[in-house]
Coordinates of C-alpha atoms and ligand atoms in Angstrom, one line a residue:
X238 CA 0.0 0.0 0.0
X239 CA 1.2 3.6 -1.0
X240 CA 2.0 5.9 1.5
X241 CA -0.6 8.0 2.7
X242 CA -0.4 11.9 2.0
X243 CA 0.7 14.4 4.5
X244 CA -2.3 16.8 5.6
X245 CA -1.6 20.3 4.5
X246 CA -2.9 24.0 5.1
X247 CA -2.7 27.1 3.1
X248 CA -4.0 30.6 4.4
X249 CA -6.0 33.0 1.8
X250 CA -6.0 36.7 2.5
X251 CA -9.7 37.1 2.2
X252 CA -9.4 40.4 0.8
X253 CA -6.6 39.9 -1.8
X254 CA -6.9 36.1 -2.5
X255 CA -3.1 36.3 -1.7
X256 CA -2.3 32.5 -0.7
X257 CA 0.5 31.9 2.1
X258 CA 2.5 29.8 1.0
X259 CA 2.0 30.7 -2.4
X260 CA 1.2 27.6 -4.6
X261 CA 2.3 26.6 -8.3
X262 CA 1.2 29.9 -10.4
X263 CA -0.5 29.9 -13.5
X264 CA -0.4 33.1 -15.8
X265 CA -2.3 33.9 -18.8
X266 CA -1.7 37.2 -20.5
X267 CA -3.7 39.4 -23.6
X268 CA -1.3 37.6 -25.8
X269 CA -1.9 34.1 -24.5
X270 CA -5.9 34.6 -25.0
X271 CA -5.0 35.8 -28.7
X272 CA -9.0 34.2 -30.1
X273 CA -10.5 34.1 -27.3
X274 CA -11.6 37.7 -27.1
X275 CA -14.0 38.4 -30.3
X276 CA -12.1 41.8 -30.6
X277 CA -8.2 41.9 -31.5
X278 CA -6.8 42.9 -28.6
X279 CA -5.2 46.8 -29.4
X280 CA -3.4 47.0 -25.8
X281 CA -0.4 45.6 -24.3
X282 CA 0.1 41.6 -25.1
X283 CA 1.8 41.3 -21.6
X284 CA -0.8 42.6 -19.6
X285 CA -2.2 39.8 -17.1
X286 CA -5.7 38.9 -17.6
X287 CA -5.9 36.5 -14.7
X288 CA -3.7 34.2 -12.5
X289 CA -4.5 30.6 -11.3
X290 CA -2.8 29.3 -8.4
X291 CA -2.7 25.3 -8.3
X292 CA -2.8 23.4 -4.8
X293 CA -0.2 20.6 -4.9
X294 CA -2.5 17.2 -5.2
X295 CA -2.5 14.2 -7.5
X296 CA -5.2 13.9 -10.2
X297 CA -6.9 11.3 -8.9
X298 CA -10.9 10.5 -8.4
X299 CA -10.0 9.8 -4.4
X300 CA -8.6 13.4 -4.4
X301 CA -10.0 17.0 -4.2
X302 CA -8.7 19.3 -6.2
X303 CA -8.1 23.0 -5.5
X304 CA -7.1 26.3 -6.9
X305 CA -7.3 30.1 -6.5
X306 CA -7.9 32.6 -9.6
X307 CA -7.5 36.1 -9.7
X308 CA -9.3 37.9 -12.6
X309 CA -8.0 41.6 -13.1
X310 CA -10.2 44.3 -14.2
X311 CA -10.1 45.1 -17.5
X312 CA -11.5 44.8 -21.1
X313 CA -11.0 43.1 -24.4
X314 CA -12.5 45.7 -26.8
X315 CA -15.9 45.6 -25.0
X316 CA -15.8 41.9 -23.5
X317 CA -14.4 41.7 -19.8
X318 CA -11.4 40.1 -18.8
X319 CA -12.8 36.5 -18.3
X320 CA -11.0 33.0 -17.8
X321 CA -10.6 30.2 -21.2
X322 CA -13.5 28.5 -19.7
X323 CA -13.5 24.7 -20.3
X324 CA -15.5 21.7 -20.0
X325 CA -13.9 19.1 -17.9
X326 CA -12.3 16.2 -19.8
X327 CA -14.5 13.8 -18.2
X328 CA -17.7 15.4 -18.1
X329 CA -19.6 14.6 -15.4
X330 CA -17.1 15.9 -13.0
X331 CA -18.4 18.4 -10.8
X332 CA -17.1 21.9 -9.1
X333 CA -17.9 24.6 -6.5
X334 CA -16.6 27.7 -6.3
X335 CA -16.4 30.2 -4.0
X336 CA -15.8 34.2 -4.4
X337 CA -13.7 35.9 -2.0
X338 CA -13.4 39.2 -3.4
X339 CA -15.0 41.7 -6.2
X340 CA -18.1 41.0 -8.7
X341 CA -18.2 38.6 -11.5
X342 CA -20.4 36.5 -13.4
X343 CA -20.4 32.9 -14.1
X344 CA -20.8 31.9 -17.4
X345 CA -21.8 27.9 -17.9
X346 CA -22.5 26.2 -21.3
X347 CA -24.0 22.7 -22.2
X348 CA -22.3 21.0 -25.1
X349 CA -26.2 21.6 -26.7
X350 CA -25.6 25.1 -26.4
X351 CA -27.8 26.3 -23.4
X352 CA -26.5 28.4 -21.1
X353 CA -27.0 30.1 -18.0
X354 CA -25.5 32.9 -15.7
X355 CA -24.8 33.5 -11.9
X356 CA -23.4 35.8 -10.1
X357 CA -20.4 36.0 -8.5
X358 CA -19.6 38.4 -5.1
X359 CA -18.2 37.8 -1.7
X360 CA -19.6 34.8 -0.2
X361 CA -21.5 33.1 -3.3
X362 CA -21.0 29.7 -3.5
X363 CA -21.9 28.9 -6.9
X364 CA -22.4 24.9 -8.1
X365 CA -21.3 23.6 -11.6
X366 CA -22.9 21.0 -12.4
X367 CA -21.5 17.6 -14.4
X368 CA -22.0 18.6 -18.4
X369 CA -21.5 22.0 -17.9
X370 CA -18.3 24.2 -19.2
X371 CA -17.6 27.2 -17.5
X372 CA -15.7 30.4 -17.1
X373 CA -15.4 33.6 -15.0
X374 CA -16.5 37.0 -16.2
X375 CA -15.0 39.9 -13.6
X376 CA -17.1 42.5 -14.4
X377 CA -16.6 44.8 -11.3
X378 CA -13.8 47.3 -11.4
X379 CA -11.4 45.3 -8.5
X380 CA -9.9 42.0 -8.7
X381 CA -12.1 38.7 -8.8
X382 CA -11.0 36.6 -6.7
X383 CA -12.8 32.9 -6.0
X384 CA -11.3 29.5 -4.9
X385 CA -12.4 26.0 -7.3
X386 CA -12.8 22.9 -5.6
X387 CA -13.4 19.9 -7.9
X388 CA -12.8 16.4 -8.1
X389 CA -9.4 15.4 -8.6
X390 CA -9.7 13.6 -11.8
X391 CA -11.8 16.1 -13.7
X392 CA -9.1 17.6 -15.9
X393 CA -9.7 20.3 -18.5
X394 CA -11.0 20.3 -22.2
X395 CA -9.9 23.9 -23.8
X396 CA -9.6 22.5 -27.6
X397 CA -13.7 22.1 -27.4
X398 CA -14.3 26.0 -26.0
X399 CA -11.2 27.6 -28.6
X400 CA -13.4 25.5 -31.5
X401 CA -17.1 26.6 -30.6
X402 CA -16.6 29.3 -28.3
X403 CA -19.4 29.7 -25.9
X404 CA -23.1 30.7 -27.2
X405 CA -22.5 33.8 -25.7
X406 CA -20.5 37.1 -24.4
X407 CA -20.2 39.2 -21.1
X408 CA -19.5 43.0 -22.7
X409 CA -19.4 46.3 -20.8
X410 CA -23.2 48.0 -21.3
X411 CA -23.9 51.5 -19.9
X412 CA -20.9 53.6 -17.6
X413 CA -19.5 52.0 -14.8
X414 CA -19.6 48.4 -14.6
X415 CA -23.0 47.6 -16.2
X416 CA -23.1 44.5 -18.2
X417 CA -25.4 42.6 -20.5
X418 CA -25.1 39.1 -21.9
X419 CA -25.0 39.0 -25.9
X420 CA -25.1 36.2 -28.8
X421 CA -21.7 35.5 -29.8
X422 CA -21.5 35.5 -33.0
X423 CA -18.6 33.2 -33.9
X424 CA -20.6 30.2 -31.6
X425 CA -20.3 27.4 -33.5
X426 CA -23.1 24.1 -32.1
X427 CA -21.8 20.8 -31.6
Ligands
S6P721 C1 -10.7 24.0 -12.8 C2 -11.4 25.2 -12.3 C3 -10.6 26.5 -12.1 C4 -10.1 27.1 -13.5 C5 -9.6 28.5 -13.3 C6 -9.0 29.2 -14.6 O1 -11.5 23.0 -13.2 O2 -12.6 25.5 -13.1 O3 -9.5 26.3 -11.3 O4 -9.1 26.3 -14.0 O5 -10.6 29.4 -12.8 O6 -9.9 29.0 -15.6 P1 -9.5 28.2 -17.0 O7 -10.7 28.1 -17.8 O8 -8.4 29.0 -17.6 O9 -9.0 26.9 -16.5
ZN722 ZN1 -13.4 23.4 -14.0

Protein backbone atom coordinates (compact mmCIF):
# COMPACT_ATOMS: atom_id res chain seq x y z
CA UNK A 1 0.00 0.00 0.00
CA UNK A 2 1.20 3.56 -1.01
CA UNK A 3 2.04 5.89 1.52
CA UNK A 4 -0.65 8.01 2.70
CA UNK A 5 -0.37 11.91 1.95
CA UNK A 6 0.74 14.43 4.46
CA UNK A 7 -2.28 16.76 5.60
CA UNK A 8 -1.65 20.34 4.51
CA UNK A 9 -2.90 24.02 5.09
CA UNK A 10 -2.71 27.13 3.06
CA UNK A 11 -4.01 30.59 4.37
CA UNK A 12 -5.99 33.01 1.76
CA UNK A 13 -5.99 36.65 2.49
CA UNK A 14 -9.67 37.14 2.20
CA UNK A 15 -9.38 40.42 0.81
CA UNK A 16 -6.60 39.90 -1.84
CA UNK A 17 -6.95 36.06 -2.48
CA UNK A 18 -3.12 36.30 -1.67
CA UNK A 19 -2.32 32.55 -0.66
CA UNK A 20 0.52 31.91 2.10
CA UNK A 21 2.53 29.81 1.01
CA UNK A 22 1.96 30.72 -2.42
CA UNK A 23 1.21 27.58 -4.64
CA UNK A 24 2.29 26.61 -8.34
CA UNK A 25 1.18 29.93 -10.45
CA UNK A 26 -0.49 29.88 -13.49
CA UNK A 27 -0.44 33.11 -15.77
CA UNK A 28 -2.34 33.90 -18.76
CA UNK A 29 -1.72 37.20 -20.53
CA UNK A 30 -3.70 39.36 -23.60
CA UNK A 31 -1.25 37.64 -25.83
CA UNK A 32 -1.92 34.08 -24.47
CA UNK A 33 -5.93 34.58 -25.00
CA UNK A 34 -5.04 35.80 -28.65
CA UNK A 35 -9.01 34.19 -30.11
CA UNK A 36 -10.46 34.13 -27.31
CA UNK A 37 -11.61 37.70 -27.08
CA UNK A 38 -13.99 38.35 -30.28
CA UNK A 39 -12.07 41.84 -30.58
CA UNK A 40 -8.20 41.89 -31.47
CA UNK A 41 -6.80 42.90 -28.60
CA UNK A 42 -5.18 46.75 -29.39
CA UNK A 43 -3.41 47.00 -25.82
CA UNK A 44 -0.44 45.55 -24.28
CA UNK A 45 0.12 41.65 -25.09
CA UNK A 46 1.84 41.28 -21.62
CA UNK A 47 -0.76 42.63 -19.63
CA UNK A 48 -2.22 39.82 -17.11
CA UNK A 49 -5.75 38.95 -17.57
CA UNK A 50 -5.90 36.53 -14.66
CA UNK A 51 -3.72 34.17 -12.47
CA UNK A 52 -4.46 30.63 -11.28
CA UNK A 53 -2.79 29.34 -8.40
CA UNK A 54 -2.68 25.26 -8.27
CA UNK A 55 -2.82 23.40 -4.77
CA UNK A 56 -0.21 20.61 -4.95
CA UNK A 57 -2.54 17.21 -5.17
CA UNK A 58 -2.47 14.16 -7.52
CA UNK A 59 -5.22 13.87 -10.22
CA UNK A 60 -6.88 11.30 -8.89
CA UNK A 61 -10.92 10.52 -8.39
CA UNK A 62 -10.05 9.81 -4.39
CA UNK A 63 -8.58 13.39 -4.37
CA UNK A 64 -10.01 17.03 -4.21
CA UNK A 65 -8.67 19.26 -6.21
CA UNK A 66 -8.15 23.01 -5.51
CA UNK A 67 -7.09 26.30 -6.88
CA UNK A 68 -7.26 30.07 -6.54
CA UNK A 69 -7.93 32.61 -9.57
CA UNK A 70 -7.50 36.12 -9.73
CA UNK A 71 -9.34 37.87 -12.56
CA UNK A 72 -8.05 41.59 -13.08
CA UNK A 73 -10.23 44.30 -14.21
CA UNK A 74 -10.06 45.10 -17.49
CA UNK A 75 -11.49 44.83 -21.06
CA UNK A 76 -11.03 43.13 -24.41
CA UNK A 77 -12.52 45.65 -26.82
CA UNK A 78 -15.95 45.57 -25.01
CA UNK A 79 -15.77 41.86 -23.48
CA UNK A 80 -14.40 41.69 -19.76
CA UNK A 81 -11.44 40.15 -18.82
CA UNK A 82 -12.84 36.47 -18.35
CA UNK A 83 -11.04 32.96 -17.76
CA UNK A 84 -10.63 30.18 -21.19
CA UNK A 85 -13.45 28.50 -19.73
CA UNK A 86 -13.46 24.65 -20.31
CA UNK A 87 -15.53 21.70 -19.96
CA UNK A 88 -13.90 19.10 -17.85
CA UNK A 89 -12.29 16.16 -19.80
CA UNK A 90 -14.52 13.76 -18.21
CA UNK A 91 -17.70 15.37 -18.10
CA UNK A 92 -19.59 14.60 -15.39
CA UNK A 93 -17.07 15.88 -12.99
CA UNK A 94 -18.39 18.44 -10.75
CA UNK A 95 -17.10 21.90 -9.09
CA UNK A 96 -17.86 24.55 -6.53
CA UNK A 97 -16.64 27.73 -6.28
CA UNK A 98 -16.39 30.19 -3.97
CA UNK A 99 -15.77 34.24 -4.44
CA UNK A 100 -13.65 35.87 -1.97
CA UNK A 101 -13.36 39.25 -3.41
CA UNK A 102 -14.96 41.67 -6.18
CA UNK A 103 -18.08 40.97 -8.73
CA UNK A 104 -18.17 38.62 -11.53
CA UNK A 105 -20.44 36.47 -13.37
CA UNK A 106 -20.35 32.92 -14.06
CA UNK A 107 -20.78 31.85 -17.44
CA UNK A 108 -21.76 27.89 -17.91
CA UNK A 109 -22.52 26.24 -21.30
CA UNK A 110 -23.98 22.74 -22.16
CA UNK A 111 -22.30 21.02 -25.12
CA UNK A 112 -26.25 21.58 -26.66
CA UNK A 113 -25.60 25.09 -26.45
CA UNK A 114 -27.82 26.30 -23.44
CA UNK A 115 -26.47 28.41 -21.10
CA UNK A 116 -26.98 30.05 -17.96
CA UNK A 117 -25.54 32.88 -15.68
CA UNK A 118 -24.76 33.52 -11.95
CA UNK A 119 -23.39 35.76 -10.05
CA UNK A 120 -20.37 36.02 -8.50
CA UNK A 121 -19.59 38.36 -5.07
CA UNK A 122 -18.21 37.80 -1.72
CA UNK A 123 -19.55 34.83 -0.24
CA UNK A 124 -21.49 33.11 -3.30
CA UNK A 125 -20.97 29.66 -3.47
CA UNK A 126 -21.91 28.87 -6.86
CA UNK A 127 -22.44 24.90 -8.06
CA UNK A 128 -21.29 23.58 -11.55
CA UNK A 129 -22.87 20.96 -12.44
CA UNK A 130 -21.46 17.56 -14.41
CA UNK A 131 -22.02 18.63 -18.35
CA UNK A 132 -21.52 22.00 -17.90
CA UNK A 133 -18.32 24.15 -19.24
CA UNK A 134 -17.61 27.23 -17.46
CA UNK A 135 -15.68 30.41 -17.13
CA UNK A 136 -15.45 33.57 -14.97
CA UNK A 137 -16.47 37.03 -16.18
CA UNK A 138 -15.01 39.87 -13.62
CA UNK A 139 -17.10 42.49 -14.40
CA UNK A 140 -16.61 44.79 -11.34
CA UNK A 141 -13.76 47.25 -11.40
CA UNK A 142 -11.37 45.25 -8.51
CA UNK A 143 -9.90 41.95 -8.67
CA UNK A 144 -12.12 38.74 -8.79
CA UNK A 145 -11.00 36.62 -6.72
CA UNK A 146 -12.80 32.87 -6.01
CA UNK A 147 -11.29 29.53 -4.87
CA UNK A 148 -12.39 26.02 -7.28
CA UNK A 149 -12.85 22.91 -5.62
CA UNK A 150 -13.40 19.90 -7.92
CA UNK A 151 -12.77 16.35 -8.09
CA UNK A 152 -9.44 15.42 -8.56
CA UNK A 153 -9.75 13.62 -11.80
CA UNK A 154 -11.81 16.10 -13.74
CA UNK A 155 -9.11 17.60 -15.89
CA UNK A 156 -9.75 20.28 -18.49
CA UNK A 157 -10.99 20.26 -22.17
CA UNK A 158 -9.93 23.87 -23.80
CA UNK A 159 -9.64 22.50 -27.63
CA UNK A 160 -13.74 22.10 -27.40
CA UNK A 161 -14.34 26.05 -25.99
CA UNK A 162 -11.23 27.64 -28.62
CA UNK A 163 -13.36 25.52 -31.53
CA UNK A 164 -17.07 26.57 -30.63
CA UNK A 165 -16.62 29.29 -28.29
CA UNK A 166 -19.36 29.65 -25.87
CA UNK A 167 -23.08 30.70 -27.15
CA UNK A 168 -22.54 33.81 -25.67
CA UNK A 169 -20.52 37.09 -24.40
CA UNK A 170 -20.21 39.22 -21.13
CA UNK A 171 -19.47 43.02 -22.65
CA UNK A 172 -19.44 46.28 -20.82
CA UNK A 173 -23.24 47.98 -21.25
CA UNK A 174 -23.94 51.50 -19.95
CA UNK A 175 -20.88 53.57 -17.60
CA UNK A 176 -19.55 52.03 -14.82
CA UNK A 177 -19.57 48.43 -14.55
CA UNK A 178 -23.03 47.61 -16.22
CA UNK A 179 -23.10 44.51 -18.22
CA UNK A 180 -25.38 42.57 -20.54
CA UNK A 181 -25.08 39.14 -21.91
CA UNK A 182 -25.04 38.96 -25.95
CA UNK A 183 -25.07 36.20 -28.83
CA UNK A 184 -21.71 35.50 -29.83
CA UNK A 185 -21.53 35.53 -33.02
CA UNK A 186 -18.64 33.17 -33.94
CA UNK A 187 -20.57 30.23 -31.56
CA UNK A 188 -20.29 27.38 -33.48
CA UNK A 189 -23.06 24.10 -32.10
CA UNK A 190 -21.77 20.81 -31.55
C1 LIG B 1 -10.65 24.03 -12.82
C2 LIG B 1 -11.43 25.23 -12.33
C3 LIG B 1 -10.61 26.54 -12.14
C4 LIG B 1 -10.12 27.14 -13.45
C5 LIG B 1 -9.57 28.55 -13.28
C6 LIG B 1 -9.03 29.15 -14.58
O1 LIG B 1 -11.48 22.98 -13.16
O2 LIG B 1 -12.56 25.46 -13.10
O3 LIG B 1 -9.52 26.27 -11.31
O4 LIG B 1 -9.14 26.31 -14.03
O5 LIG B 1 -10.56 29.39 -12.77
O6 LIG B 1 -9.93 29.00 -15.64
P1 LIG B 1 -9.50 28.22 -16.96
O7 LIG B 1 -10.74 28.13 -17.78
O8 LIG B 1 -8.39 28.98 -17.61
O9 LIG B 1 -9.01 26.87 -16.51
ZN1 LIG C 1 -13.37 23.45 -14.03
Amino acid sequence: MSALMEPFTTAMDLRTGQLEPERNVGVRTVGDMRGWFLANDSGAAESVVYTVSTMPVPESVVELQSSTTRIHAGRVGDEFFMTKGHFHQKRDRSEIYMTVAGEGVLLMATESGEYRTEPMRPGTINYVPGGWAHRSVNVGDDDLVFLAAYIGDAGQDYATIETRGFPVRVVQSGSGSGYAVVNNPRYHAA
